[in-house]
Coordinates of N, CA and C and ligand atoms in Angstrom, one line a residue:
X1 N -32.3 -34.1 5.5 CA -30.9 -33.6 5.6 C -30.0 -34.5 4.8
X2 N -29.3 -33.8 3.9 CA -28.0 -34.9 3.5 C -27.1 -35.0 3.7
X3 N -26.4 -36.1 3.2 CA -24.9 -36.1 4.2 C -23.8 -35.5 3.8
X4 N -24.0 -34.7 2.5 CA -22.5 -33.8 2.0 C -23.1 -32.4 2.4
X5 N -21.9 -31.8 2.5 CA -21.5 -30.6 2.6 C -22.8 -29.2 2.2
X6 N -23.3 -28.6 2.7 CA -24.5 -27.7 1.8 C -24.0 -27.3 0.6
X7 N -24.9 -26.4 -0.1 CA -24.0 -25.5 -1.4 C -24.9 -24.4 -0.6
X8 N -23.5 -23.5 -0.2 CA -23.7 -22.2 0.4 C -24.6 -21.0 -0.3
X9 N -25.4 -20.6 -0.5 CA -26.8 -19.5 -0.9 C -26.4 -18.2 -0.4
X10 N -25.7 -17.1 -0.9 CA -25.7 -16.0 -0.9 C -26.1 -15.3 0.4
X11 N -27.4 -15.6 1.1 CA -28.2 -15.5 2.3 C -27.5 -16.7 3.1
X12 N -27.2 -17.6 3.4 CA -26.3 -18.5 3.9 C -25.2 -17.6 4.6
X13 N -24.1 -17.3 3.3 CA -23.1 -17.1 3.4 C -23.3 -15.9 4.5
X14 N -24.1 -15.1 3.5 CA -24.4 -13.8 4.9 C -24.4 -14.2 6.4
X15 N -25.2 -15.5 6.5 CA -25.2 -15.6 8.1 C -24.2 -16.1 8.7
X16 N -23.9 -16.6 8.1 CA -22.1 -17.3 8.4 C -21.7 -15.9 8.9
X17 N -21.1 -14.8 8.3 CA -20.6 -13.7 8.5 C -21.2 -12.8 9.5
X18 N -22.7 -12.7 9.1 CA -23.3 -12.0 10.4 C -22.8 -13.1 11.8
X19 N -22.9 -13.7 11.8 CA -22.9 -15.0 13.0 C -21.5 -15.9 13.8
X20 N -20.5 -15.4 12.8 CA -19.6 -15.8 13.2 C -18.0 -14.7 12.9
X21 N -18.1 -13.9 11.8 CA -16.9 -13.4 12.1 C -16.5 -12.0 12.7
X22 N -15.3 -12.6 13.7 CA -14.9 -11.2 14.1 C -13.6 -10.8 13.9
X23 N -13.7 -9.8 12.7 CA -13.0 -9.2 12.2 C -12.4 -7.7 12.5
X24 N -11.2 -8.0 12.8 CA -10.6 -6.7 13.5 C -11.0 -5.5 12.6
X25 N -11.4 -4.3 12.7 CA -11.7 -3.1 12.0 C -10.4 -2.9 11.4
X26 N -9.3 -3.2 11.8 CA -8.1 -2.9 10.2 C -7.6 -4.2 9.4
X27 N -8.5 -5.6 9.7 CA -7.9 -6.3 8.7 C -9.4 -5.3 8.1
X28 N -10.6 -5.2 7.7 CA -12.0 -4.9 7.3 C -11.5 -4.0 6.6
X29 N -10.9 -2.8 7.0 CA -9.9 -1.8 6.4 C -9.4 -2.3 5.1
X30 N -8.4 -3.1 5.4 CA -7.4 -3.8 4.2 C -8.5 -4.0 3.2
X31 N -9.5 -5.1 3.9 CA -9.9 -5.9 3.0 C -11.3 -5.0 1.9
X32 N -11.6 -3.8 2.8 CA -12.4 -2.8 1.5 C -11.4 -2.0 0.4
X33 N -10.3 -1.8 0.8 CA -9.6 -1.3 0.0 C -9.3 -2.1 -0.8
X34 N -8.5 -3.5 -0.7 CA -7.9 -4.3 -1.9 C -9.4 -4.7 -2.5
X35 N -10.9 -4.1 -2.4 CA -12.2 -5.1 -2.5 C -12.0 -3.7 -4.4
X36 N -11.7 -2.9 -3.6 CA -11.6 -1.9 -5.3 C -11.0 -1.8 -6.0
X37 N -9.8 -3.2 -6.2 CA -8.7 -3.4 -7.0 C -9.4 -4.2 -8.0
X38 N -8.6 -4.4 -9.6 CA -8.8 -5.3 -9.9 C -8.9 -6.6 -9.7
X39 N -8.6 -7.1 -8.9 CA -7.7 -8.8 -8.7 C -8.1 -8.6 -7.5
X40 N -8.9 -8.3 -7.1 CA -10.0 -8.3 -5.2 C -10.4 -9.6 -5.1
X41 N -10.5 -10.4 -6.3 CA -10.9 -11.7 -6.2 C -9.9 -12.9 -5.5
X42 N -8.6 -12.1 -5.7 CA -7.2 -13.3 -4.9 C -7.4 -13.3 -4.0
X43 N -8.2 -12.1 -3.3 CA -8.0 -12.1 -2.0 C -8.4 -13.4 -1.2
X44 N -7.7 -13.8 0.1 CA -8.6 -14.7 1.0 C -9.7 -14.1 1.7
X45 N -10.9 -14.7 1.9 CA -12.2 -14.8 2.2 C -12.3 -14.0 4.1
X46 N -13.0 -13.2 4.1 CA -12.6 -13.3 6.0 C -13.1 -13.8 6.7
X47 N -14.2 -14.9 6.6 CA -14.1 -16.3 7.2 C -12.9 -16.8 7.6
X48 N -12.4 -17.1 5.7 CA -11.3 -18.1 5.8 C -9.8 -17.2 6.3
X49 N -9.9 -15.9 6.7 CA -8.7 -15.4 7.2 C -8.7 -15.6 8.8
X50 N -10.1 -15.4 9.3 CA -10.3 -16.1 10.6 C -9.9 -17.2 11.1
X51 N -10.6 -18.2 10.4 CA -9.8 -19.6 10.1 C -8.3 -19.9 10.1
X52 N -7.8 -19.2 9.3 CA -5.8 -19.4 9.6 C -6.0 -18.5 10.8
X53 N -6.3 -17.4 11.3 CA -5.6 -17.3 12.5 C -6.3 -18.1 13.8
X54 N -7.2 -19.2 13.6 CA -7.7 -20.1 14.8 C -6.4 -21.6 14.3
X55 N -6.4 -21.1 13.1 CA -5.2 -22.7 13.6 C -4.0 -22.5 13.9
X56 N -3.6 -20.9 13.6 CA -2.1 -20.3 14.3 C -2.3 -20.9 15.7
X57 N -3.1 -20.5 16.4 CA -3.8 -20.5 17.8 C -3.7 -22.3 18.3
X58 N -4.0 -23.1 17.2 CA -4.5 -24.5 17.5 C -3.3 -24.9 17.7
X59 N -2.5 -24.8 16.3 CA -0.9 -25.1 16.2 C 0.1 -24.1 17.1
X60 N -0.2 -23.7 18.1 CA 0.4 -23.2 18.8 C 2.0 -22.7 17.9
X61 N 1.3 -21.9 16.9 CA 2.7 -21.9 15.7 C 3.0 -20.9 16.0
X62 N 4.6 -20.5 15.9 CA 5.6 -19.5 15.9 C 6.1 -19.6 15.0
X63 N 6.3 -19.9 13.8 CA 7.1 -19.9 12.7 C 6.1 -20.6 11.5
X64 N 5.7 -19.1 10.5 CA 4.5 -19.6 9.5 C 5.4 -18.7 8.1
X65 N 5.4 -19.6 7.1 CA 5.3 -19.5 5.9 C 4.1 -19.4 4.7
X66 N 3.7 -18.6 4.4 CA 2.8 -17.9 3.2 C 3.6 -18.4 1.8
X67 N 2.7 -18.6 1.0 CA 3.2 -18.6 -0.2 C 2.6 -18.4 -1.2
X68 N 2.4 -16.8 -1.0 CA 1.7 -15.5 -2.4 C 1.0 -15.0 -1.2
X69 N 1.6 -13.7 -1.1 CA 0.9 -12.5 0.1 C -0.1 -11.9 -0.8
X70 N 0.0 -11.2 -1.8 CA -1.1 -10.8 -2.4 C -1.2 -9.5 -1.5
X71 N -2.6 -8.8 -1.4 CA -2.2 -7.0 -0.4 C -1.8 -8.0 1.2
X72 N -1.5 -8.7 1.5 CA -1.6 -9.2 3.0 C -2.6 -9.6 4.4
X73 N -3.7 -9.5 3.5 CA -4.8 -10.0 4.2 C -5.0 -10.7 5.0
X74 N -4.4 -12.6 4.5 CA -4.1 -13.7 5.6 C -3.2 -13.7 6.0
X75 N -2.4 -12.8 5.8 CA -0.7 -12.5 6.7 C -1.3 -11.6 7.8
X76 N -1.8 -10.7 7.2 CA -2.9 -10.2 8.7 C -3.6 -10.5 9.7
X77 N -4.3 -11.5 9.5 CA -4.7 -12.4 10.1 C -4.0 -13.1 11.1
X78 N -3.0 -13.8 10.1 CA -2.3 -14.8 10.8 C -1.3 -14.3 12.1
X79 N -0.8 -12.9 11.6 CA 0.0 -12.3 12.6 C -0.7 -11.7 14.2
X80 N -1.8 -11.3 13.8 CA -2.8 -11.2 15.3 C -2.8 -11.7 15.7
X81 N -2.7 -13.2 15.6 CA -2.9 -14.8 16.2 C -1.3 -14.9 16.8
X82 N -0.6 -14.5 16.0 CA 1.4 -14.9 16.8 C 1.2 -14.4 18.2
X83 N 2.1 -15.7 18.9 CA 2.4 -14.8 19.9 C 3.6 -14.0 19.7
X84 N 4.3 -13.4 20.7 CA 5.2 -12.2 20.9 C 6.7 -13.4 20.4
X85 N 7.4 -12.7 19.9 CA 8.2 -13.8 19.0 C 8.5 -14.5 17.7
X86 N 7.1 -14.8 17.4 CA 6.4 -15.4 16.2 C 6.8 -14.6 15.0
X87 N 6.8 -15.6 14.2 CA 7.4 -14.9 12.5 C 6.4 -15.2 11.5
X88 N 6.2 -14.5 10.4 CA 5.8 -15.1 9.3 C 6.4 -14.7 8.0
X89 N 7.2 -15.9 7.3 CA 7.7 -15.3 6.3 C 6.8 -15.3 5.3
X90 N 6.5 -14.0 4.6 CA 5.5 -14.0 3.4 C 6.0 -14.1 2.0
X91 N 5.7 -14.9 0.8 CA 6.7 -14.8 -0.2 C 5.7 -14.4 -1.5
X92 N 6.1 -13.0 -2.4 CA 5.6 -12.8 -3.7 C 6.4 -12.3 -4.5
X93 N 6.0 -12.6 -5.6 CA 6.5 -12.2 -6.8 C 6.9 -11.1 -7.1
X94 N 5.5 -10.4 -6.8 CA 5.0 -8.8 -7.5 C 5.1 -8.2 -6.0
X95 N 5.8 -6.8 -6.1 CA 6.1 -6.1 -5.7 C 5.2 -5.4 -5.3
X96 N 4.2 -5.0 -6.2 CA 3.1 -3.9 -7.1 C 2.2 -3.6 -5.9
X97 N 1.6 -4.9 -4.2 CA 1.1 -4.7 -3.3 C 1.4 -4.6 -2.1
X98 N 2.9 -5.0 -1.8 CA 3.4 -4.7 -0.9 C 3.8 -3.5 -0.3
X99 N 3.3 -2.6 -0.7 CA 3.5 -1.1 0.4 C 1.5 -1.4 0.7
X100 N 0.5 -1.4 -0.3 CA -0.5 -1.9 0.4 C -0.4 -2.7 1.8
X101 N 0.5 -4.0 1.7 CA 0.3 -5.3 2.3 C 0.8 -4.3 4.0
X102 N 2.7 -3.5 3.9 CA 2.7 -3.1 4.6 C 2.2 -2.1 5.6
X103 N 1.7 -1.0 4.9 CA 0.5 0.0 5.3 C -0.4 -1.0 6.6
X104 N -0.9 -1.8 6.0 CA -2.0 -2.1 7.3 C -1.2 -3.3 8.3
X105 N -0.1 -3.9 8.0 CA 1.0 -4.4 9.0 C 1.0 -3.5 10.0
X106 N 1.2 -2.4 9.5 CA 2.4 -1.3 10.6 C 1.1 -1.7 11.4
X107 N -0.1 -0.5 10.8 CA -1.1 -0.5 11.5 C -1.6 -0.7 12.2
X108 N -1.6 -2.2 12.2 CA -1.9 -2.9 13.6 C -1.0 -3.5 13.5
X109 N 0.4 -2.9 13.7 CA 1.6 -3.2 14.9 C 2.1 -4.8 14.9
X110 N 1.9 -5.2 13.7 CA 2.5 -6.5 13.6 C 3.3 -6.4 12.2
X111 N 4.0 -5.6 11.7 CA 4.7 -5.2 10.7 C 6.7 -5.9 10.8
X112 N 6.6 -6.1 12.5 CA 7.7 -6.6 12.8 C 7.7 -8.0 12.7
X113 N 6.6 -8.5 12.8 CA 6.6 -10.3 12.5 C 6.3 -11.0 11.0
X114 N 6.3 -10.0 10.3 CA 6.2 -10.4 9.2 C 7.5 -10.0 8.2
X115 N 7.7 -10.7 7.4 CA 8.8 -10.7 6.6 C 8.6 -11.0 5.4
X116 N 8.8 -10.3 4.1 CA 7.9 -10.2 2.9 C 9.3 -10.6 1.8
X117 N 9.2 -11.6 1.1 CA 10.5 -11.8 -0.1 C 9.7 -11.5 -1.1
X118 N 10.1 -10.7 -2.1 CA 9.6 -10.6 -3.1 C 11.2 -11.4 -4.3
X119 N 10.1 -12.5 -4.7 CA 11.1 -13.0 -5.7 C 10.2 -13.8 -5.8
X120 N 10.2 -15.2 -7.2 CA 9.3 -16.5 -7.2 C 9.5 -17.7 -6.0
X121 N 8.3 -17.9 -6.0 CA 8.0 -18.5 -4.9 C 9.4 -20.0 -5.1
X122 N 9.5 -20.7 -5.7 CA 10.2 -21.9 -5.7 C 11.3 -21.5 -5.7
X123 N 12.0 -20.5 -6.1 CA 13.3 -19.9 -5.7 C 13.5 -19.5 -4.1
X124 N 12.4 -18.7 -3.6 CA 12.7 -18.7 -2.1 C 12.3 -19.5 -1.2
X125 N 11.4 -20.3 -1.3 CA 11.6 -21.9 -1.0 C 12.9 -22.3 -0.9
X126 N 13.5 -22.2 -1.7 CA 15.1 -23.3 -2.1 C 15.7 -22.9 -1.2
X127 N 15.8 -21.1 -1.5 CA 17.1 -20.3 -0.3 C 16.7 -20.6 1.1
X128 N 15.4 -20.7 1.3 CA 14.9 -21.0 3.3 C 15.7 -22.4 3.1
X129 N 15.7 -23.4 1.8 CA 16.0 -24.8 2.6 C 17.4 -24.7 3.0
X130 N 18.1 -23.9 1.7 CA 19.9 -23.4 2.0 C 20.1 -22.9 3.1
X131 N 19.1 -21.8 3.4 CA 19.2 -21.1 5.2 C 18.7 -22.2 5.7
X132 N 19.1 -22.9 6.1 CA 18.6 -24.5 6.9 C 17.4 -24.4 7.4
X133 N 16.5 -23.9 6.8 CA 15.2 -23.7 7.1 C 14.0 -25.0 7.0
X134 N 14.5 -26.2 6.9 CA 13.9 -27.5 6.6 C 13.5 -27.7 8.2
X135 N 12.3 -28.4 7.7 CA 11.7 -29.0 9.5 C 11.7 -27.8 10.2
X136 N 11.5 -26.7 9.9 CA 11.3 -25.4 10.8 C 10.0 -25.0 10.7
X137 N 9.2 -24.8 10.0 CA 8.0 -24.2 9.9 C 6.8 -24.7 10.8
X138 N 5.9 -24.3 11.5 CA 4.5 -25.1 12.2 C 3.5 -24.8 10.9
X139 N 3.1 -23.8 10.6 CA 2.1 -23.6 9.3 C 2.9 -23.5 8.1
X140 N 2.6 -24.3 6.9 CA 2.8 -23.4 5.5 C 1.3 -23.2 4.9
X141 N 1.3 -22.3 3.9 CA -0.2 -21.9 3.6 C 0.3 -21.4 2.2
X142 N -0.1 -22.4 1.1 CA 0.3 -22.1 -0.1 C -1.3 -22.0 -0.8
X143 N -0.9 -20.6 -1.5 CA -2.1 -19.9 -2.3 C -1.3 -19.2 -3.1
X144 N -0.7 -19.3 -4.3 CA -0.2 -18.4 -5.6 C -0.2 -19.2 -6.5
X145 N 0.4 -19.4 -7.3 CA 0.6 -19.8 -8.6 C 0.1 -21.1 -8.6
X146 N -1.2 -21.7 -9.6 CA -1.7 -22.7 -9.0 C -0.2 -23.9 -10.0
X147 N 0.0 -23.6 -10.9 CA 1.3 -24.4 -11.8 C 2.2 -24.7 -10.9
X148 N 2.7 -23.8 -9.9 CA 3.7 -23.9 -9.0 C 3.2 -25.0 -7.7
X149 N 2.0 -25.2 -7.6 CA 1.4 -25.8 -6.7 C 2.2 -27.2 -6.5
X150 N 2.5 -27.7 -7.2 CA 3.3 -29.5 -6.9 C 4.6 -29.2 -6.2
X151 N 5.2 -28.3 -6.9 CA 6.8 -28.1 -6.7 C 6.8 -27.7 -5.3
X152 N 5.4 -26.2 -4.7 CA 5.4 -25.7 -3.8 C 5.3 -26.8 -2.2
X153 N 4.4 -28.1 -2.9 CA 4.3 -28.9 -2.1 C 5.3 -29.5 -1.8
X154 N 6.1 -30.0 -2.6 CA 7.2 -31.0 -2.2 C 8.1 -30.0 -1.3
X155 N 8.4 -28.8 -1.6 CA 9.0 -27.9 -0.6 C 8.4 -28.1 1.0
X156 N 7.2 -27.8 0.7 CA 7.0 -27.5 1.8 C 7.4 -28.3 2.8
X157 N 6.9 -30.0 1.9 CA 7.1 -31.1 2.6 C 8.2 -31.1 3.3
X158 N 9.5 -30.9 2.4 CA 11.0 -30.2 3.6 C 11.0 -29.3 5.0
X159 N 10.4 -28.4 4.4 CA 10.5 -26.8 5.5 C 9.3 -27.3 6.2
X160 N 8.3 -28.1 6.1 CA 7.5 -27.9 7.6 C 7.9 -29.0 8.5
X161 N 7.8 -28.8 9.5 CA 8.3 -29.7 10.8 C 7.4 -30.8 10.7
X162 N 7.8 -31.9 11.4 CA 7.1 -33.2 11.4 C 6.2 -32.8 12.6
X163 N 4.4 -33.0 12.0 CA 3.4 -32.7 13.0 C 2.8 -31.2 12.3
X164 N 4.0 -30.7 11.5 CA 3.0 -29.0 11.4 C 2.4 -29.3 10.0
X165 N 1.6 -28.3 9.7 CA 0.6 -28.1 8.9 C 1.0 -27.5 7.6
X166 N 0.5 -28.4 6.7 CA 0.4 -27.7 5.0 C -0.7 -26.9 4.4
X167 N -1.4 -26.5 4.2 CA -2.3 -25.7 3.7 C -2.4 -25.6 2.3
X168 N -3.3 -25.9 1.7 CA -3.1 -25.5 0.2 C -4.4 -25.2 -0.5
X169 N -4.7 -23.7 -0.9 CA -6.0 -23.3 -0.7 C -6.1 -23.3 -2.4
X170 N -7.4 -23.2 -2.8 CA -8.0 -23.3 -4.1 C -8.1 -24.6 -4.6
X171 N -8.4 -25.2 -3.8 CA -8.3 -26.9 -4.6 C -9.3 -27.5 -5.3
X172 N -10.5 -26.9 -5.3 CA -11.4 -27.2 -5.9 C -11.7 -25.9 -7.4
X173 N -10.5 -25.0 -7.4 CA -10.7 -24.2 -8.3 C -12.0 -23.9 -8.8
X174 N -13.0 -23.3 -7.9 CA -14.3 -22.8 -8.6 C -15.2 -24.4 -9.0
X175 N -14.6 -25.5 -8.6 CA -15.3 -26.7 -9.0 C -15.4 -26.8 -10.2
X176 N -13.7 -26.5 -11.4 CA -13.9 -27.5 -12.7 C -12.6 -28.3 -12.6
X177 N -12.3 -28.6 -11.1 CA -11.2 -30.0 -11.2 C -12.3 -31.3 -11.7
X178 N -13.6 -30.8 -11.6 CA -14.4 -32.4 -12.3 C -14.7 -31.7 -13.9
X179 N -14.2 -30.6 -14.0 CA -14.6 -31.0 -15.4 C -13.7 -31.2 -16.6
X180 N -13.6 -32.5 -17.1 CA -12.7 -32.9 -17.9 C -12.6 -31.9 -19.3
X181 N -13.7 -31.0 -19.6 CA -13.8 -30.4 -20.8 C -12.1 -28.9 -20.4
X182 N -12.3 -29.2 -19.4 CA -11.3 -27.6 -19.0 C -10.3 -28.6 -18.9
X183 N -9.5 -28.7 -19.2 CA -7.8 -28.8 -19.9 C -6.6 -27.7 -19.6
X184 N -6.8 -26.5 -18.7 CA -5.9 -25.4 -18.9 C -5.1 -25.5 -17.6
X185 N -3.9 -25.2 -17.7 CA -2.9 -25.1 -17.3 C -3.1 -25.3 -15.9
X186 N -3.8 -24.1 -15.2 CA -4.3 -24.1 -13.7 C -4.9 -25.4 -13.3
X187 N -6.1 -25.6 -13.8 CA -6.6 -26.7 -13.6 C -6.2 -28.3 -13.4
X188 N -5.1 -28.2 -13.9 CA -4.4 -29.5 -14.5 C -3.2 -30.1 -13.2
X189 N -3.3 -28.5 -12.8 CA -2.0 -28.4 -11.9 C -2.7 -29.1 -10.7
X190 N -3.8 -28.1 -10.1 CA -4.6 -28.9 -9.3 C -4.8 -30.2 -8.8
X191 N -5.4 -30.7 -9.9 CA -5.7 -31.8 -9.9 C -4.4 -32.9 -9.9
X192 N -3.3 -32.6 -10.5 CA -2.2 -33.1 -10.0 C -2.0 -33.4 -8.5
X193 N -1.3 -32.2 -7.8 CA -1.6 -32.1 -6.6 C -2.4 -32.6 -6.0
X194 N -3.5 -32.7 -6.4 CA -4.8 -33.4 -5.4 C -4.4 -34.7 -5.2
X195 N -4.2 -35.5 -6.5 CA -3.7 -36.7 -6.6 C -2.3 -37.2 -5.9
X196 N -1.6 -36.4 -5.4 CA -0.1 -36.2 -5.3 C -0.1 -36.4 -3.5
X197 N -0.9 -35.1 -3.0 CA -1.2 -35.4 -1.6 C -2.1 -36.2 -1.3
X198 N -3.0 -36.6 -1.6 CA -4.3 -37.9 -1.8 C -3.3 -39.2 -1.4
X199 N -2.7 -39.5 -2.3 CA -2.1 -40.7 -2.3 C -0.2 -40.7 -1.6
X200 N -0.4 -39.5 -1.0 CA 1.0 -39.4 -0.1 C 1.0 -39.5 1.5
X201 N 1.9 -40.8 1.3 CA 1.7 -41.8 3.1 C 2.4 -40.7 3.8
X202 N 3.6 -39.7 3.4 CA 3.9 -38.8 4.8 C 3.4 -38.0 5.5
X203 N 1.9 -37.4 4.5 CA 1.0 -36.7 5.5 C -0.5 -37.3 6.1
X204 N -1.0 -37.0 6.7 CA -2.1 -37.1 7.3 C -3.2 -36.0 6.6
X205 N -4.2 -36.3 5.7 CA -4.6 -35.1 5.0 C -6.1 -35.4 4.9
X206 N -6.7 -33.8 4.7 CA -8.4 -34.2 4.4 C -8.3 -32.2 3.6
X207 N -9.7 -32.9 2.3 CA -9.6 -31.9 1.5 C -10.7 -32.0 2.1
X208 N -10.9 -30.0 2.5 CA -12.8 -29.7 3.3 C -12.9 -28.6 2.1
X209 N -13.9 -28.6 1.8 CA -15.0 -27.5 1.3 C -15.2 -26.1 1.8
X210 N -14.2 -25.7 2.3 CA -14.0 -24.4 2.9 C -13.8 -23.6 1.6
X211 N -14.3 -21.9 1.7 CA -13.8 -21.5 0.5 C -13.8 -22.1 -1.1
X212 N -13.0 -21.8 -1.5 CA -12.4 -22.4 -2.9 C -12.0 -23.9 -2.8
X213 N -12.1 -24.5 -1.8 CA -11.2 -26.0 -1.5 C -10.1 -25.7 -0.5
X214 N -9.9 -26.1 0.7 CA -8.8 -26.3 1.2 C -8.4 -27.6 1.9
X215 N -6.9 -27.9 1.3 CA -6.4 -29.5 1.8 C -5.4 -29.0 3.3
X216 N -5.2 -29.8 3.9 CA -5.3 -29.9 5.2 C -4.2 -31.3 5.0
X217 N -2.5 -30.8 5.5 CA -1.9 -32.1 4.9 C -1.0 -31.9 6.2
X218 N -0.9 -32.9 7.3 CA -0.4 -32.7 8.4 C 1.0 -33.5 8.0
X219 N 2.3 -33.2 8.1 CA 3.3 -34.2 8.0 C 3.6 -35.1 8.9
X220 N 3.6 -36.2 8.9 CA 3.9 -37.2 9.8 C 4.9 -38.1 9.8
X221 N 6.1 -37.7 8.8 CA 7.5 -38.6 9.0 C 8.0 -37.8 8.4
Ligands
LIG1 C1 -4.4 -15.7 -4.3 S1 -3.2 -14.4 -4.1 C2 -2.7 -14.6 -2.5 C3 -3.7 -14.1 -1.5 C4 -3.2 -13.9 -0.1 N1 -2.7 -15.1 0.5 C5 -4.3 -13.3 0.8 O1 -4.3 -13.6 2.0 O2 -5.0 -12.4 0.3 C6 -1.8 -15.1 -5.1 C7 -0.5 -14.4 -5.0 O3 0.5 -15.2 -5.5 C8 1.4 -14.4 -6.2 N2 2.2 -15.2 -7.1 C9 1.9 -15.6 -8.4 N3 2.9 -16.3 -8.9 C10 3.9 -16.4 -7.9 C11 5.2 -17.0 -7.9 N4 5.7 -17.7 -8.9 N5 5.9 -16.8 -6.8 C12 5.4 -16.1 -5.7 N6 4.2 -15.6 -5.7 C13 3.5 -15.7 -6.8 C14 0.6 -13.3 -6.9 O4 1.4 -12.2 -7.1 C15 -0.5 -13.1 -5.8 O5 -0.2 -12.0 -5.0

């Protein structure tokens, strides 16, 4: 047995899924239909949508920020997990999925805790901080624009409360943050970031091998 992480085997992954997730029949819903879109690949994993709604649960969080809803998948998730009260602001760009995203909100009756901006992400960032929205958040969970990824962090770092959670998924980008030959835009951003929260004393952080990469950056001043 070794000491790092497996490399997950197609038959693996299946048992993970046979063995562990339980997936409500209308996130399953969502997630066959956005599975026939082009761009079915943004989607979050439903493992990994289980996963955010067990740390809504952990973080006993009322107040969660998304950053890139995409059809709504982990906004789905995450909102089954709120309690009665609980918000989540969702922020995208594109318009193009959000009657998707809302369609299966209503559905399962969490359409009211979700709150959807469509504009760029670092602009609505800015306006929550103008809405005195700083130190308010328990979860942020940043997954869009990986270029946007530093700027989204330093935001976050404002808007999440001291003690709540950063989230920042794709960090291993398909594993070519080690390859020096890939030079492009996305990648570069990454690896930035990695470096940025790696070596930043205000969080408390660990990058796990979930999915695509995800960092885990707890603020602590
Ligand atoms: C990986 S998907 C999000 C997946 C989603 N969290 C889920 O649970 O399925 C990335 C999303 O980021 C959005 N996006 C890209 N650039 C953006 C920007 N500058 N501001 C806000 N959203 C952006 C895209 O439109 C896309 O929907």
């Amino acid at each position: 047995m070794g000491k790092r992480t497996l490399n997950l085997s197609d038959e693996l992954y299946d048992y993970i899924l046979d063995n562990s997730l339980r997936e409500p029949p209308v996130a399953l819903e969502l997630r066959e239909e956005t599975n026939q879109m082009l761009m079915s690949a943004m989607q979050t994993p439903p493992e990994q949508g289980q996963f955010l709604a067990m740390m809504v649960e952990l973080m006993n969080a009322r107040q969660i920020l998304e950053v890139g809803t995409f059809t709504g998948y982990g906004a789905l998730w995450m909102a089954l997990s709120l309690p009665e009260g609980g918000k989540i602001t969702s922020l995208d760009v594109d318009e193009k999925w959000s009657a998707m995203a809302r369609k299966y909100w209503r559905q399962a009756g969490v359409e009211e805790k979700i709150e959807l901006i469509i504009a760029p992400a670092s602009q609505s960032m800015r306006q929550l901080l103008n809405d005195h929205k700083a130190n308010y958040y328990d979860i942020i969970f940043i997954d869009a624009d990986k270029e946007g990824y530093l700027d989204y962090y330093e935001l976050a770092i404002k808007l999440v409360r001291v003690g709540g959670l950063i989230l920042l998924d794709n960090v291993l980008w398909g594993g070519s943050v080690i390859n020096e030959l890939n030079q492009g835009r996305d990648v570069r951003a990454i690896r930035e970031v990695n470096n940025r929260v790696h070596l930043d004393d205000r969080v408390t952080m660990s990058l796990m091998p979930i999915g695509d990469g995800l960092t885990f950056a707890i603020r602590r001043k």
